[in-house]
Short mmCIF file of C-alpha atoms in Angstrom, two decimals:
data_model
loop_
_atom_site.label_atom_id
_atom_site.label_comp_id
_atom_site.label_asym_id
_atom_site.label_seq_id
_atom_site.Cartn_x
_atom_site.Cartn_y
_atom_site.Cartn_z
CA UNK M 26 -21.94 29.11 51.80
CA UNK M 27 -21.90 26.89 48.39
CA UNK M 28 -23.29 30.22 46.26
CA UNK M 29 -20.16 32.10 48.19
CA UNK M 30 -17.55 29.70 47.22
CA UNK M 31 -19.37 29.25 43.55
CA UNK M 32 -19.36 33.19 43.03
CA UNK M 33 -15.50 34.06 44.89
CA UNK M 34 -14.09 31.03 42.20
CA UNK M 35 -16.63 31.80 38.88
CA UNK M 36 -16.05 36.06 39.41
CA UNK M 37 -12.30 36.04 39.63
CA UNK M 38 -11.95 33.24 36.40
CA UNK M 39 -14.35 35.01 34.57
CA UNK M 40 -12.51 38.28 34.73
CA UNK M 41 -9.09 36.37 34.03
CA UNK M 42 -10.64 35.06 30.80
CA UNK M 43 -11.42 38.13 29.41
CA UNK M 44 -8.39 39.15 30.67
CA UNK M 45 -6.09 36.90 28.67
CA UNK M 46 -8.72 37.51 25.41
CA UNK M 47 -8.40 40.69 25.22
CA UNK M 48 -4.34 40.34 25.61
CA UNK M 49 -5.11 37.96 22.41
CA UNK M 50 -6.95 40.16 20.72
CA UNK M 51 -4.13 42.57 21.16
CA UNK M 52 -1.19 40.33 20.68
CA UNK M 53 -2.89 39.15 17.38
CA UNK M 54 -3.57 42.72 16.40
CA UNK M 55 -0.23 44.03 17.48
CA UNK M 56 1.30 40.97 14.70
CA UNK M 57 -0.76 41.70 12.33
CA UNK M 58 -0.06 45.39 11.74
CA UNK M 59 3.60 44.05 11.78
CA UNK M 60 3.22 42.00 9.46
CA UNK M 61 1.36 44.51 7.12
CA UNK M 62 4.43 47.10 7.59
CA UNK M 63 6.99 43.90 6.70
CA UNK M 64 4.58 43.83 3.87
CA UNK M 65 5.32 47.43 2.94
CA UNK M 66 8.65 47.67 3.56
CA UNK M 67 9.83 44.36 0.83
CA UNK M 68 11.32 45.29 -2.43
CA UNK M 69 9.62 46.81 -5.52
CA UNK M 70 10.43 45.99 -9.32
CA UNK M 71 12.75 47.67 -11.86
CA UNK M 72 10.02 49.65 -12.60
CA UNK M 73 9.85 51.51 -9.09
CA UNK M 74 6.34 49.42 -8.43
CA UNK M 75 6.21 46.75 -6.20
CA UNK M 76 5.07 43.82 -7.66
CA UNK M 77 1.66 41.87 -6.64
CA UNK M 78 2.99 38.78 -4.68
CA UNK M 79 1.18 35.98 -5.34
CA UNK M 80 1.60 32.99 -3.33
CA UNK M 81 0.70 29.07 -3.59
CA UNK M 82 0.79 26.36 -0.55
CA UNK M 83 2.33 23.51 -2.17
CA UNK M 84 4.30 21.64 0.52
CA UNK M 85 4.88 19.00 -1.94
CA UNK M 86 5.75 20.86 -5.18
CA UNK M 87 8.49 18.75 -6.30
CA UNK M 88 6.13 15.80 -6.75
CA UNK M 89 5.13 14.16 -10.00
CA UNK M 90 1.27 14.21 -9.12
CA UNK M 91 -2.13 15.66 -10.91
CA UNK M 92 -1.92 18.40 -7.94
CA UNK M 93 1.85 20.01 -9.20
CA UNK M 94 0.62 19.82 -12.73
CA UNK M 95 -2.42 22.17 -11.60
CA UNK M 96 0.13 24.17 -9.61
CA UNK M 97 3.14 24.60 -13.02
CA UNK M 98 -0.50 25.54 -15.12
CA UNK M 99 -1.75 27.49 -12.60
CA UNK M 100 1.64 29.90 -12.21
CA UNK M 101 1.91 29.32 -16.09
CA UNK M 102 -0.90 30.87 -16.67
CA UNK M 103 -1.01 33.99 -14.32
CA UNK M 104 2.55 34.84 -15.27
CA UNK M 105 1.06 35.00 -19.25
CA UNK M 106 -1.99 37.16 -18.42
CA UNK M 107 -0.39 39.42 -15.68
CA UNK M 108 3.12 41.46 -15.93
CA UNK M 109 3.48 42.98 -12.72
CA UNK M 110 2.74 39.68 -10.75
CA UNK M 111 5.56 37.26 -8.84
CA UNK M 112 4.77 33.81 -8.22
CA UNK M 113 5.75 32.44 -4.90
CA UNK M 114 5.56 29.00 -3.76
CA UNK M 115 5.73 28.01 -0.22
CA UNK M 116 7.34 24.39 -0.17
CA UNK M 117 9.10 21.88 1.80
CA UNK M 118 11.53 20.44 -0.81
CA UNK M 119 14.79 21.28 0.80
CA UNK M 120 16.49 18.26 -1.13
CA UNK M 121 16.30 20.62 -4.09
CA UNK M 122 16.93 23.94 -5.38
CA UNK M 123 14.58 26.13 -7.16
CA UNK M 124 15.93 25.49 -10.82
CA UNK M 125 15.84 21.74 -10.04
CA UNK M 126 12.46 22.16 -9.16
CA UNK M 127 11.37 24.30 -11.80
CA UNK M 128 13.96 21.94 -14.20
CA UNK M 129 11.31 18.96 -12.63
CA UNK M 130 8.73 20.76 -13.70
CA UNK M 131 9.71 21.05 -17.24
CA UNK M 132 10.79 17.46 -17.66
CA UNK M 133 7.87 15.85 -16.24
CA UNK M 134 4.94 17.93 -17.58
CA UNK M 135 6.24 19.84 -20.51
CA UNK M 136 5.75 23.30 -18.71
CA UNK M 137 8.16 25.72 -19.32
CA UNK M 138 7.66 28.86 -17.48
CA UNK M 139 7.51 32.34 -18.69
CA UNK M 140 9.25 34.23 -15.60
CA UNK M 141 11.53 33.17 -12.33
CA UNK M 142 9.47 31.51 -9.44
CA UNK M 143 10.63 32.73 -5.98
CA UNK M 144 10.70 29.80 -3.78
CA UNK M 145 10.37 29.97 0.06
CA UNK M 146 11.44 26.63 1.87
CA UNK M 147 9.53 25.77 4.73
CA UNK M 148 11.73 23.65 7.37
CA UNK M 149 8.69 22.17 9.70
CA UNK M 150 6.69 20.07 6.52
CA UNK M 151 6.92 16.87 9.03
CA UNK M 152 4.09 18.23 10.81
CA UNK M 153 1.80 17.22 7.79
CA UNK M 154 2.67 14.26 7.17
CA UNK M 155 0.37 11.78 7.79
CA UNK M 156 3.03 9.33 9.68
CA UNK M 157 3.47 11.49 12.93
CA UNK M 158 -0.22 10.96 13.33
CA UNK M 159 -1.11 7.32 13.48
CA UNK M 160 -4.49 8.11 15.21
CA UNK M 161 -6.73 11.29 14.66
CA UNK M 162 -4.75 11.98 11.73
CA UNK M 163 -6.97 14.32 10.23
CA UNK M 164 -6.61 16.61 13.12
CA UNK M 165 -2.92 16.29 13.77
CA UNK M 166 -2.58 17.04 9.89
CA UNK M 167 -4.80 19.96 10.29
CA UNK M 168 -3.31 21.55 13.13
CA UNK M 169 0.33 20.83 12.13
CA UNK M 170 -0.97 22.81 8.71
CA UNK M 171 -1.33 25.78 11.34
CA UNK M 172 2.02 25.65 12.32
CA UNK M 173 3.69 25.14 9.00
CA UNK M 174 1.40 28.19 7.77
CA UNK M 175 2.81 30.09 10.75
CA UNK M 176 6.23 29.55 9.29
CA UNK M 177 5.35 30.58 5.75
CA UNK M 178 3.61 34.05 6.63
CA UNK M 179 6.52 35.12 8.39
CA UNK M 180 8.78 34.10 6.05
CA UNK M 181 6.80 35.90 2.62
CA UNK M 182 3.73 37.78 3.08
CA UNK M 183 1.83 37.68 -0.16
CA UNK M 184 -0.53 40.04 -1.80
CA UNK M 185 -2.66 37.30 -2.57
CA UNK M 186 -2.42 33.67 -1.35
CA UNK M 187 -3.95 30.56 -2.51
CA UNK M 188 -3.83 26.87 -1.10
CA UNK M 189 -3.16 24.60 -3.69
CA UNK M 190 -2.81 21.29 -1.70
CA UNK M 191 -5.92 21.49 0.63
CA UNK M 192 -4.79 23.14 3.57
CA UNK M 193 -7.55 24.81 4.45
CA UNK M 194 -6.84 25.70 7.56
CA UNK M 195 -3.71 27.85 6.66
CA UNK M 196 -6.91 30.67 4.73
CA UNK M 197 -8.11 32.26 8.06
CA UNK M 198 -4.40 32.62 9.17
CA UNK M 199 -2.94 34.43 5.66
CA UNK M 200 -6.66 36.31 5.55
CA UNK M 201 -6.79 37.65 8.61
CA UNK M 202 -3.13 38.40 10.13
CA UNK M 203 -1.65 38.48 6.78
CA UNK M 204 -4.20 40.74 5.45
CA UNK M 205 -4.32 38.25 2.22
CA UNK M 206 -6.99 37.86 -0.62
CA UNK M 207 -7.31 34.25 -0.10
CA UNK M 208 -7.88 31.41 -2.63
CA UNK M 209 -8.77 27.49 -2.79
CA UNK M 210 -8.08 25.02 -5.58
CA UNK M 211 -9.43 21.88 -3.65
CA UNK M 212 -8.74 18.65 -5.11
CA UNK M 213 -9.98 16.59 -2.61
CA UNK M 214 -12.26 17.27 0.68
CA UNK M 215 -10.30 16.51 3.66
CA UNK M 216 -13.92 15.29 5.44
CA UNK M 217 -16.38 14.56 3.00
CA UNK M 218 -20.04 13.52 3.55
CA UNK M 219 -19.27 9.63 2.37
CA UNK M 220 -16.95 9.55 5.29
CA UNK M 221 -19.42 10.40 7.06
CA UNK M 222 -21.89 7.99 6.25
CA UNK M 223 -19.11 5.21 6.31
CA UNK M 224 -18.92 5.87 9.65
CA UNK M 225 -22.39 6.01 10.34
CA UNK M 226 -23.03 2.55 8.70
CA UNK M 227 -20.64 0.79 10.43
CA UNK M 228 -18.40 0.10 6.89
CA UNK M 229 -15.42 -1.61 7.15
CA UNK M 230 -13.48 0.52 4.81
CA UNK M 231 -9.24 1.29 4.01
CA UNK M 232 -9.89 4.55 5.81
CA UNK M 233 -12.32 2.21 9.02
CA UNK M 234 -10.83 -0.09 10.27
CA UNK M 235 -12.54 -3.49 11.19
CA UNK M 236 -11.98 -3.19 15.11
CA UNK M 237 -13.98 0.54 14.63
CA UNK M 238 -16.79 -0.89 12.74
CA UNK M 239 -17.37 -3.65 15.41
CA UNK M 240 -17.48 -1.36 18.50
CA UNK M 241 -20.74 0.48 18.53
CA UNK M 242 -19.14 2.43 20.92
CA UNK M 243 -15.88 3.53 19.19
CA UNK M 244 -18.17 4.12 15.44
CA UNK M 245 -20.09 7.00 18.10
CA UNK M 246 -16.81 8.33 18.82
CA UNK M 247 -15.38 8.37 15.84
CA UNK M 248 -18.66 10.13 14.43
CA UNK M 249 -18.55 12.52 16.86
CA UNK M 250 -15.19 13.27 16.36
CA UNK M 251 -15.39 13.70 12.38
CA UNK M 252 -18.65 15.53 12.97
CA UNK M 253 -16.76 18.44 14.96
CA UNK M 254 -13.78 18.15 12.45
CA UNK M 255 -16.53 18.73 9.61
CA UNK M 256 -17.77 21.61 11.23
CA UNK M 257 -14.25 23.25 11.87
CA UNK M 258 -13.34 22.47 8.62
CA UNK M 259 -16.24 24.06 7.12
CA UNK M 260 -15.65 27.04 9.30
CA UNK M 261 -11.94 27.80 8.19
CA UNK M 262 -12.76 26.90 4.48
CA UNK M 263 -15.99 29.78 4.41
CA UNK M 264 -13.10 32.50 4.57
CA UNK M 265 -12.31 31.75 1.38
CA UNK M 266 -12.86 34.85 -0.79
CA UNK M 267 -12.40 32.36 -4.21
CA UNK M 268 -12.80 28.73 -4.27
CA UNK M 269 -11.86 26.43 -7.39
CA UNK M 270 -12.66 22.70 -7.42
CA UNK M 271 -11.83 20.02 -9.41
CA UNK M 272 -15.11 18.33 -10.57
CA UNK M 273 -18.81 18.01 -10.04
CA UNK M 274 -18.42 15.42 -7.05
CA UNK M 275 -15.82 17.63 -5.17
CA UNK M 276 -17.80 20.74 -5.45
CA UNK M 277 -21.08 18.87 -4.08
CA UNK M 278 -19.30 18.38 -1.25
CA UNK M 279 -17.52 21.64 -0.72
CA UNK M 280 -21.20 23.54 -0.97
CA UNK M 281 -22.26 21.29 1.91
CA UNK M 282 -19.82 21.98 3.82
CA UNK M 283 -18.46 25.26 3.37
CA UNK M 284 -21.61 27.27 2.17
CA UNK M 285 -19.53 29.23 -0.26
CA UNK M 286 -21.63 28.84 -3.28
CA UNK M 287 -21.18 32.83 -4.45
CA UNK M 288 -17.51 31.99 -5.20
CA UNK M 289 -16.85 28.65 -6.04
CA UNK M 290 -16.73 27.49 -9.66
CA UNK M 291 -14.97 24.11 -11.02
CA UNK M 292 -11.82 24.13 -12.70
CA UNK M 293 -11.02 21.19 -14.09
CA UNK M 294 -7.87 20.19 -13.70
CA UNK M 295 -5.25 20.28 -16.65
CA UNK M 296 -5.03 16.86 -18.31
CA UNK M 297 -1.54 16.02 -21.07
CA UNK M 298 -4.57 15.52 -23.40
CA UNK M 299 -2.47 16.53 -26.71
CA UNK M 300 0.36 13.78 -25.88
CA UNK M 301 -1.98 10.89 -25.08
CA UNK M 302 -4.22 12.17 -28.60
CA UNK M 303 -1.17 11.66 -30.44
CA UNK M 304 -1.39 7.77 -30.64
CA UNK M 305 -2.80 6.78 -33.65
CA UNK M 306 -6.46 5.72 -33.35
CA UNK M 307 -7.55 2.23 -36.10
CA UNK M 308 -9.23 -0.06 -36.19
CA UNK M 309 -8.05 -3.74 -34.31
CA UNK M 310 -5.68 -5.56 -36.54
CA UNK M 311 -5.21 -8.57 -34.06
CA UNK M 312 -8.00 -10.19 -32.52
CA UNK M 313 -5.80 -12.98 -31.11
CA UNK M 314 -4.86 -11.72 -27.83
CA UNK M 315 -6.95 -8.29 -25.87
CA UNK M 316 -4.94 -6.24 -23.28
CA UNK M 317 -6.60 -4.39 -20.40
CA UNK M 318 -4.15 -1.66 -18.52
CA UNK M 319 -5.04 0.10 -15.55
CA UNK M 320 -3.04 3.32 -14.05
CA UNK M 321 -2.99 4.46 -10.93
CA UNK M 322 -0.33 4.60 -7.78
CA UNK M 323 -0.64 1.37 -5.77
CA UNK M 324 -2.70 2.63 -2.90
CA UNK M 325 -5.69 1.03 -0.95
CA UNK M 326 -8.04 3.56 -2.26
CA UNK M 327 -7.56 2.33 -5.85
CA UNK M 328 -8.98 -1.35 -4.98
CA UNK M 329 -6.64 -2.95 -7.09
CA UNK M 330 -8.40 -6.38 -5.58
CA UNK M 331 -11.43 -5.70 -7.31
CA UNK M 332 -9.55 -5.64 -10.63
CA UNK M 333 -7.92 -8.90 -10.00
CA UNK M 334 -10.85 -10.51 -8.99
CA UNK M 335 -12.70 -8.98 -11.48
CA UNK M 336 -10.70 -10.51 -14.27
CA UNK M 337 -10.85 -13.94 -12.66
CA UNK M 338 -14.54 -13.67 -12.80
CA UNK M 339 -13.79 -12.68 -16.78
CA UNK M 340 -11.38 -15.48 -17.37
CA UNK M 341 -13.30 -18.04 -15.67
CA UNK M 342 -17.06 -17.46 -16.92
CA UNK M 343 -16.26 -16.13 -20.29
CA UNK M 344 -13.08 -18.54 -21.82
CA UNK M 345 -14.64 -21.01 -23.83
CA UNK M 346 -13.56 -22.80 -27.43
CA UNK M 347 -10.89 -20.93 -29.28
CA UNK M 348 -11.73 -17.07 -27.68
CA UNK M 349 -8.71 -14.76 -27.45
CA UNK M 350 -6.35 -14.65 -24.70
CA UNK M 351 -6.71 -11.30 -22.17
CA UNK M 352 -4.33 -9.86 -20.39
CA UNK M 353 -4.35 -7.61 -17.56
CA UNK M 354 -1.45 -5.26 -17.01
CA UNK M 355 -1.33 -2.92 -13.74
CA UNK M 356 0.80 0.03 -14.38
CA UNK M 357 1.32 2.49 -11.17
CA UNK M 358 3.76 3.95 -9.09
CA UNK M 359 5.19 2.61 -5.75
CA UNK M 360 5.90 5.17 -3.65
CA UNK M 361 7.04 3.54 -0.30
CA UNK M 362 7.87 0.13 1.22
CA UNK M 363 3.90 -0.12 1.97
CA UNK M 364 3.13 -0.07 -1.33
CA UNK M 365 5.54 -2.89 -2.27
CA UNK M 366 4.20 -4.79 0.34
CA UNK M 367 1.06 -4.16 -1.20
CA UNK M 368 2.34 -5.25 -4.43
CA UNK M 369 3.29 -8.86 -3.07
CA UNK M 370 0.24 -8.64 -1.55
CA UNK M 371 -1.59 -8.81 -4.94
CA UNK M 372 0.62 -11.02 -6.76
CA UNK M 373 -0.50 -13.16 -3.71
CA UNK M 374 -4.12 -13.06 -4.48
CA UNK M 375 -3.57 -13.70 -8.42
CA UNK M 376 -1.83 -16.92 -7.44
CA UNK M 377 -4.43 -17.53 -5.29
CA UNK M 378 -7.52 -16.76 -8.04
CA UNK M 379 -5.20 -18.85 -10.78
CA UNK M 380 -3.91 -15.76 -13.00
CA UNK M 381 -0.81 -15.40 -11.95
CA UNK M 382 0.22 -16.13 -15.58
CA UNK M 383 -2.59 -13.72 -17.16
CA UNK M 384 -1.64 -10.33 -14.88
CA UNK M 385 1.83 -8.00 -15.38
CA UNK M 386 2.87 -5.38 -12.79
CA UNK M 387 4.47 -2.27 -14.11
CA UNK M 388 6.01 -0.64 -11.93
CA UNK M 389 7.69 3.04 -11.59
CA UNK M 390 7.94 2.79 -15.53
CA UNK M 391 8.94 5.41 -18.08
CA UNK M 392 6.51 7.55 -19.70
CA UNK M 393 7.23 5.88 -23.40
CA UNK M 394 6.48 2.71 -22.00
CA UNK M 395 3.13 3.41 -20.26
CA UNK M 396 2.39 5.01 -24.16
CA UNK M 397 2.95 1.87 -25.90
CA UNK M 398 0.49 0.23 -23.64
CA UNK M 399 -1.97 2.24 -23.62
CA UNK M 400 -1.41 2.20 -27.35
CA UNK M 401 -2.03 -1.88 -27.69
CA UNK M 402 -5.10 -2.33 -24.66
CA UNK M 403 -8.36 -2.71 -25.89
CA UNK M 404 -9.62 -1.75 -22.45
CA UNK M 405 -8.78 1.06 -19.69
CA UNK M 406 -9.27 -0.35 -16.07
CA UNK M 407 -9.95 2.31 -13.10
CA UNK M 408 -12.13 1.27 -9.88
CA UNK M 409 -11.91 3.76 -7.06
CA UNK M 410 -14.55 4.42 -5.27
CA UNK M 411 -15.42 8.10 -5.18
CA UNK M 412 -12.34 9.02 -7.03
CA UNK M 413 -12.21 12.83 -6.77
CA UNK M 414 -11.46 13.42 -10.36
CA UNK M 415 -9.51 11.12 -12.33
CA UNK M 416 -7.00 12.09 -14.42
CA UNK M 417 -5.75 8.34 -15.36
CA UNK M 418 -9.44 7.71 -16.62
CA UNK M 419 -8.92 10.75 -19.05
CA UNK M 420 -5.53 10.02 -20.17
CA UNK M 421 -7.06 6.16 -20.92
CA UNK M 422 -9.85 7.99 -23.16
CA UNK M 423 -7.45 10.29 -24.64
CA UNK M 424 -5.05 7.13 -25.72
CA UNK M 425 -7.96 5.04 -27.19
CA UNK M 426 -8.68 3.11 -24.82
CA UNK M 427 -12.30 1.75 -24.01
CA UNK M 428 -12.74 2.85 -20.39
CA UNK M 429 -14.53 1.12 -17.79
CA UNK M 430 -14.33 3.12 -14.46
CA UNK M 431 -16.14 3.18 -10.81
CA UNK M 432 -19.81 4.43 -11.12
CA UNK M 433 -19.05 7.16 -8.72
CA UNK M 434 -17.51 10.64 -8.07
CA UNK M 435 -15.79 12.44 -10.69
CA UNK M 436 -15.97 9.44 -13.69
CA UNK M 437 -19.81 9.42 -13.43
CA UNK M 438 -20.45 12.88 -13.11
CA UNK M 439 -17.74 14.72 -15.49
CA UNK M 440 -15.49 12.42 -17.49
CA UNK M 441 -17.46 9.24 -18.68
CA UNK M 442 -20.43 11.30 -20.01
CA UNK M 443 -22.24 11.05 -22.94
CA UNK M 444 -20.99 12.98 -25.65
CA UNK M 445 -23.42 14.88 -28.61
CA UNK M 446 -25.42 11.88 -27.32
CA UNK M 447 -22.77 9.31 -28.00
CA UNK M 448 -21.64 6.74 -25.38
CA UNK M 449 -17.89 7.68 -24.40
CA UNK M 450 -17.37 4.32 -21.86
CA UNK M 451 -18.72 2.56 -19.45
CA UNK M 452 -19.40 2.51 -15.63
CA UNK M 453 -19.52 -0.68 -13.79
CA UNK M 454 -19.90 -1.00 -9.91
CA UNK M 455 -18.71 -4.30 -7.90
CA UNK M 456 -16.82 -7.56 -8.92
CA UNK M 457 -19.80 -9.04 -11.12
CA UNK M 458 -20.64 -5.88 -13.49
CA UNK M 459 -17.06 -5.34 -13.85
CA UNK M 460 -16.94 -9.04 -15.40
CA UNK M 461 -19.95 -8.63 -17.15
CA UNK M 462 -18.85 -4.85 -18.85
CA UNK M 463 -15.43 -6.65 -19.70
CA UNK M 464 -17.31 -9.79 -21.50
CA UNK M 465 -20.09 -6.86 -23.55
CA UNK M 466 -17.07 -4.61 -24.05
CA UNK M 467 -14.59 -7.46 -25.49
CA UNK M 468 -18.41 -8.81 -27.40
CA UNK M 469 -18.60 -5.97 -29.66
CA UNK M 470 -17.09 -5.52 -32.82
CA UNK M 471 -13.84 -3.62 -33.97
CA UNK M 472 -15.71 -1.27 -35.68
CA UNK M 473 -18.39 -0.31 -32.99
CA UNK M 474 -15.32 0.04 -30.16
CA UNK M 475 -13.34 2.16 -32.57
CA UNK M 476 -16.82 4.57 -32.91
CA UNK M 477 -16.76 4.51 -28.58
CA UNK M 478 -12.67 5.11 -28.50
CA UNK M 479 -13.47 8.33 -31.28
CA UNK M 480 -16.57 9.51 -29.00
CA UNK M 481 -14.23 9.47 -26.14
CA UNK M 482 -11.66 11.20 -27.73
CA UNK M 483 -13.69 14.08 -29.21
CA UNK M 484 -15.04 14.34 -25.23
CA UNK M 485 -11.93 15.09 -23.40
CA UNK M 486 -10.38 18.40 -25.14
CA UNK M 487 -12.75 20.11 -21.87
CA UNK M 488 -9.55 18.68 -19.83
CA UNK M 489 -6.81 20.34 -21.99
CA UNK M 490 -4.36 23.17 -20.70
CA UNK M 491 -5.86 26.08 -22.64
CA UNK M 492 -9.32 24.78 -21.18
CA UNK M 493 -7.63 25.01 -17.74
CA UNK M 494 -6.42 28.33 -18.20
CA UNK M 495 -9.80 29.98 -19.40
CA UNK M 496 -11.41 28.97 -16.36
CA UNK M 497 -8.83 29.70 -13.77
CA UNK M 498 -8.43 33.09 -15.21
CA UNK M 499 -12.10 33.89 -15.15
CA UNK M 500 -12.22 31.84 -11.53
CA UNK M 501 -9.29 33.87 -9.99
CA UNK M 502 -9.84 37.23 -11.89
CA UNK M 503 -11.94 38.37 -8.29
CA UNK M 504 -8.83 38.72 -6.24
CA UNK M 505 -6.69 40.76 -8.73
CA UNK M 506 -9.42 43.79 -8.14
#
């Protein structure tokens, strides 16, 4: 009687489900070919051809980031080597117009375009934002990518569409329904192998929080959970047909997890090199007082704490007799009221080590002004863990700078590097070799930091623009066959 009731419920919901698939299969089918024949049907040039659409995911294209400079380059770039190609950009910057954004562009980065931009303004970008999902983030983000890619197909269906922001999830929907040659430029994994192993050690990390890492129970969950997102996220990243990434430490990760070694190449991203290589490089004049600057947006991530306490361990174990006095200046951008709160958050802990007196913040300031800094510091500051890249760190080498960055991600692998042999800067790990690289770096004579600062500079012309463009040309070159 059991098997009866078993088979008369599993025979019936077993047809229904292929049922309803095969009304998928259709439905998706049936959209697709409409969307190829909206495809066909849009306008062609003066020339009677219709021009090769290509299109870039940039949600955020009116921002000020390392990610729209790569974007301006990128579209730069193509426009220069291709004539029958428009550049379309899928954003969600209804606050501004297209020549305000392109204007933006121009004033912030110095890239002046060769051609118009056509601009299509997506109205749903609050599904990606990482606010309307205060737990499982990842996944809301991901999903609400889906949704906002949704919006862009049928608005503009390219010829050829590549993510620029890492939404990854948006490739399967513009290769498959929209019938796109797909692209990646990924500056950052949204699951990377480190988070998982954070996770799996029970670290107590910005992106773990404490009551996580004390539950055995919620650290299995939460493993589980970023083990299924790694394997979905590896599964909608494989349709990539060309994938670009940003340095060494990115594209280790992108090879483990989306197996797309045949097409993926780094393209480093597109550094202001020339502007920072302007400053005059000399020897010290003043030996009376030593600056040390650090760049970077006030965010967790950066571990502007370790700085602080960093210097304290400088200032306290290394000022003896009649040494100079050292400042530290932070220089980054706030870009929300948690940020400021993070801000009085540090000011807290330099009253608290004793250098209140010994530490600036600058914040939101004007380009000159971070050049003139950069210009006086003996020393360029930069400890994130795993940062991606690190554009700040180049900028710091290209200005003169001594750097002294996180022995990790991109810094160790691509940008602190010995150069013809020569050391370019130095790597330090945790509060005490920070100290100690400070004390050997502040130790060494005019002359032997100027030879370091020259090293440095003669390594970072593999950032510059016309660097960029050789190697997204010969990286992207695949989907214009």
């Amino acid at each position: 009687a059991c098997f009866r009731l078993l088979c008369s419920l599993l025979i019936p919901a077993l047809f229904l489900s292929g049922v309803l698939c095969i009304c998928l299969v259709v439905l998706l089918w049936g959209v697709r070919l409409w969307l190829q024949r909206k495809k066909q049907l849009s306008s062609a040039g003066r020339d009677g051809k219709r021009p090769l659409l290509v299109a870039f995911f940039h949600p955020y294209c009116n921002a000020g980031g390392g990610g729209e400079r790569v974007l301006w380059c990128a579209i730069r770039t193509l426009q220069k080597k291709y004539r029958n190609v428009t550049c379309v950009v899928y954003t969600g910057d209804r606050d501004a117009t297209g020549e305000e954004i392109v204007e933006g562009a121009f004033r912030r980065f110095n890239i002046k375009l060769i051609h118009p931009v056509k601009f299509v303004f997506l109205e749903k970008r609050f599904l990606v934002e990482a606010s309307l999902y205060p737990h499982f983030t990842l996944l809301g983000q991901s999903l609400g990518s889906l949704f906002l890619g949704w919006e862009a197909l049928f608005k503009c269906v390219p010829d050829i569409y590549i993510d620029s922001m890492g939404y990854a999830f948006t490739v399967p929907l513009f290769k498959y329904l929209g019938g796109c040659r797909v692209g990646c430029y990924v500056h950052y994994p949204t699951i990377s192998t480190d988070m998982l192993s954070v996770v799996r050690n029970q670290d107590t990390r910005f992106n773990n929080a404490a009551f996580i890492t004390s539950s055995p129970l919620f650290s299995k969950f939460k493993l589980v959970y970023y083990y299924f997102f790694a394997f979905m996220y590896g599964l909608v990243g494989s349709c990539s047909d060309v994938v670009m990434v940003n340095s060494s430490w990115t594209l280790n990760h992108i090879l483990s997890l989306w197996r797309t070694g045949a097409c993926t190449s780094v393209v480093y991203p597109p550094c202001d090199v020339q502007t920072f290589l302007d400053i005059p490089l000399e020897v010290e004049k003043s030996t009376s007082e030593y600056s040390i600057v650090s760049i970077g947006q006030f965010r967790p991530e950066k571990d502007h704490p370790l700085q602080i306490r960093a210097f304290a361990k400088l200032l306290k174990e290394k000022r003896v007799g009649q040494q100079p006095s050292v400042k530290l200046i932070l220089i980054g951008g706030c870009r929300n009221q948690q940020d400021e709160e993070r801000v009085n958050n540090l000011k807290c802990l330099c009253e608290e080590l004793g250098v209140s007196d010994d530490v600036m913040f600058r914040i939101n300031i004007p380009f000159e002004e971070l050049k003139r800094h950069l210009a006086k510091a003996t020393i360029g500051l930069h400890t994130m863990w795993n940062e991606h890249f690190g554009i700040g760190v180049v900028e710091c080498m290209a200005a003169g700078t001594v750097i002294l960055a996180h022995n990790s991600g991109g810094p160790k692998l691509d940008i602190v590097v010995p150069h013809e042999g020569r050391v370019t800067g130095f790597l330090a790990e945790d509060e005490d070799s920070y100290a100690e690289t400070m004390a050997f770096i502040f130790s060494l004579s005019p002359e032997k930091r100027l030879e370091i600062r020259e090293n440095a500079r003669c390594s970072v012309h593999r950032f510059s623009d016309q660097h960029f463009e050789e190697t997204f040309l010969l990286s992207v070159e695949p989907l214009f066959k």
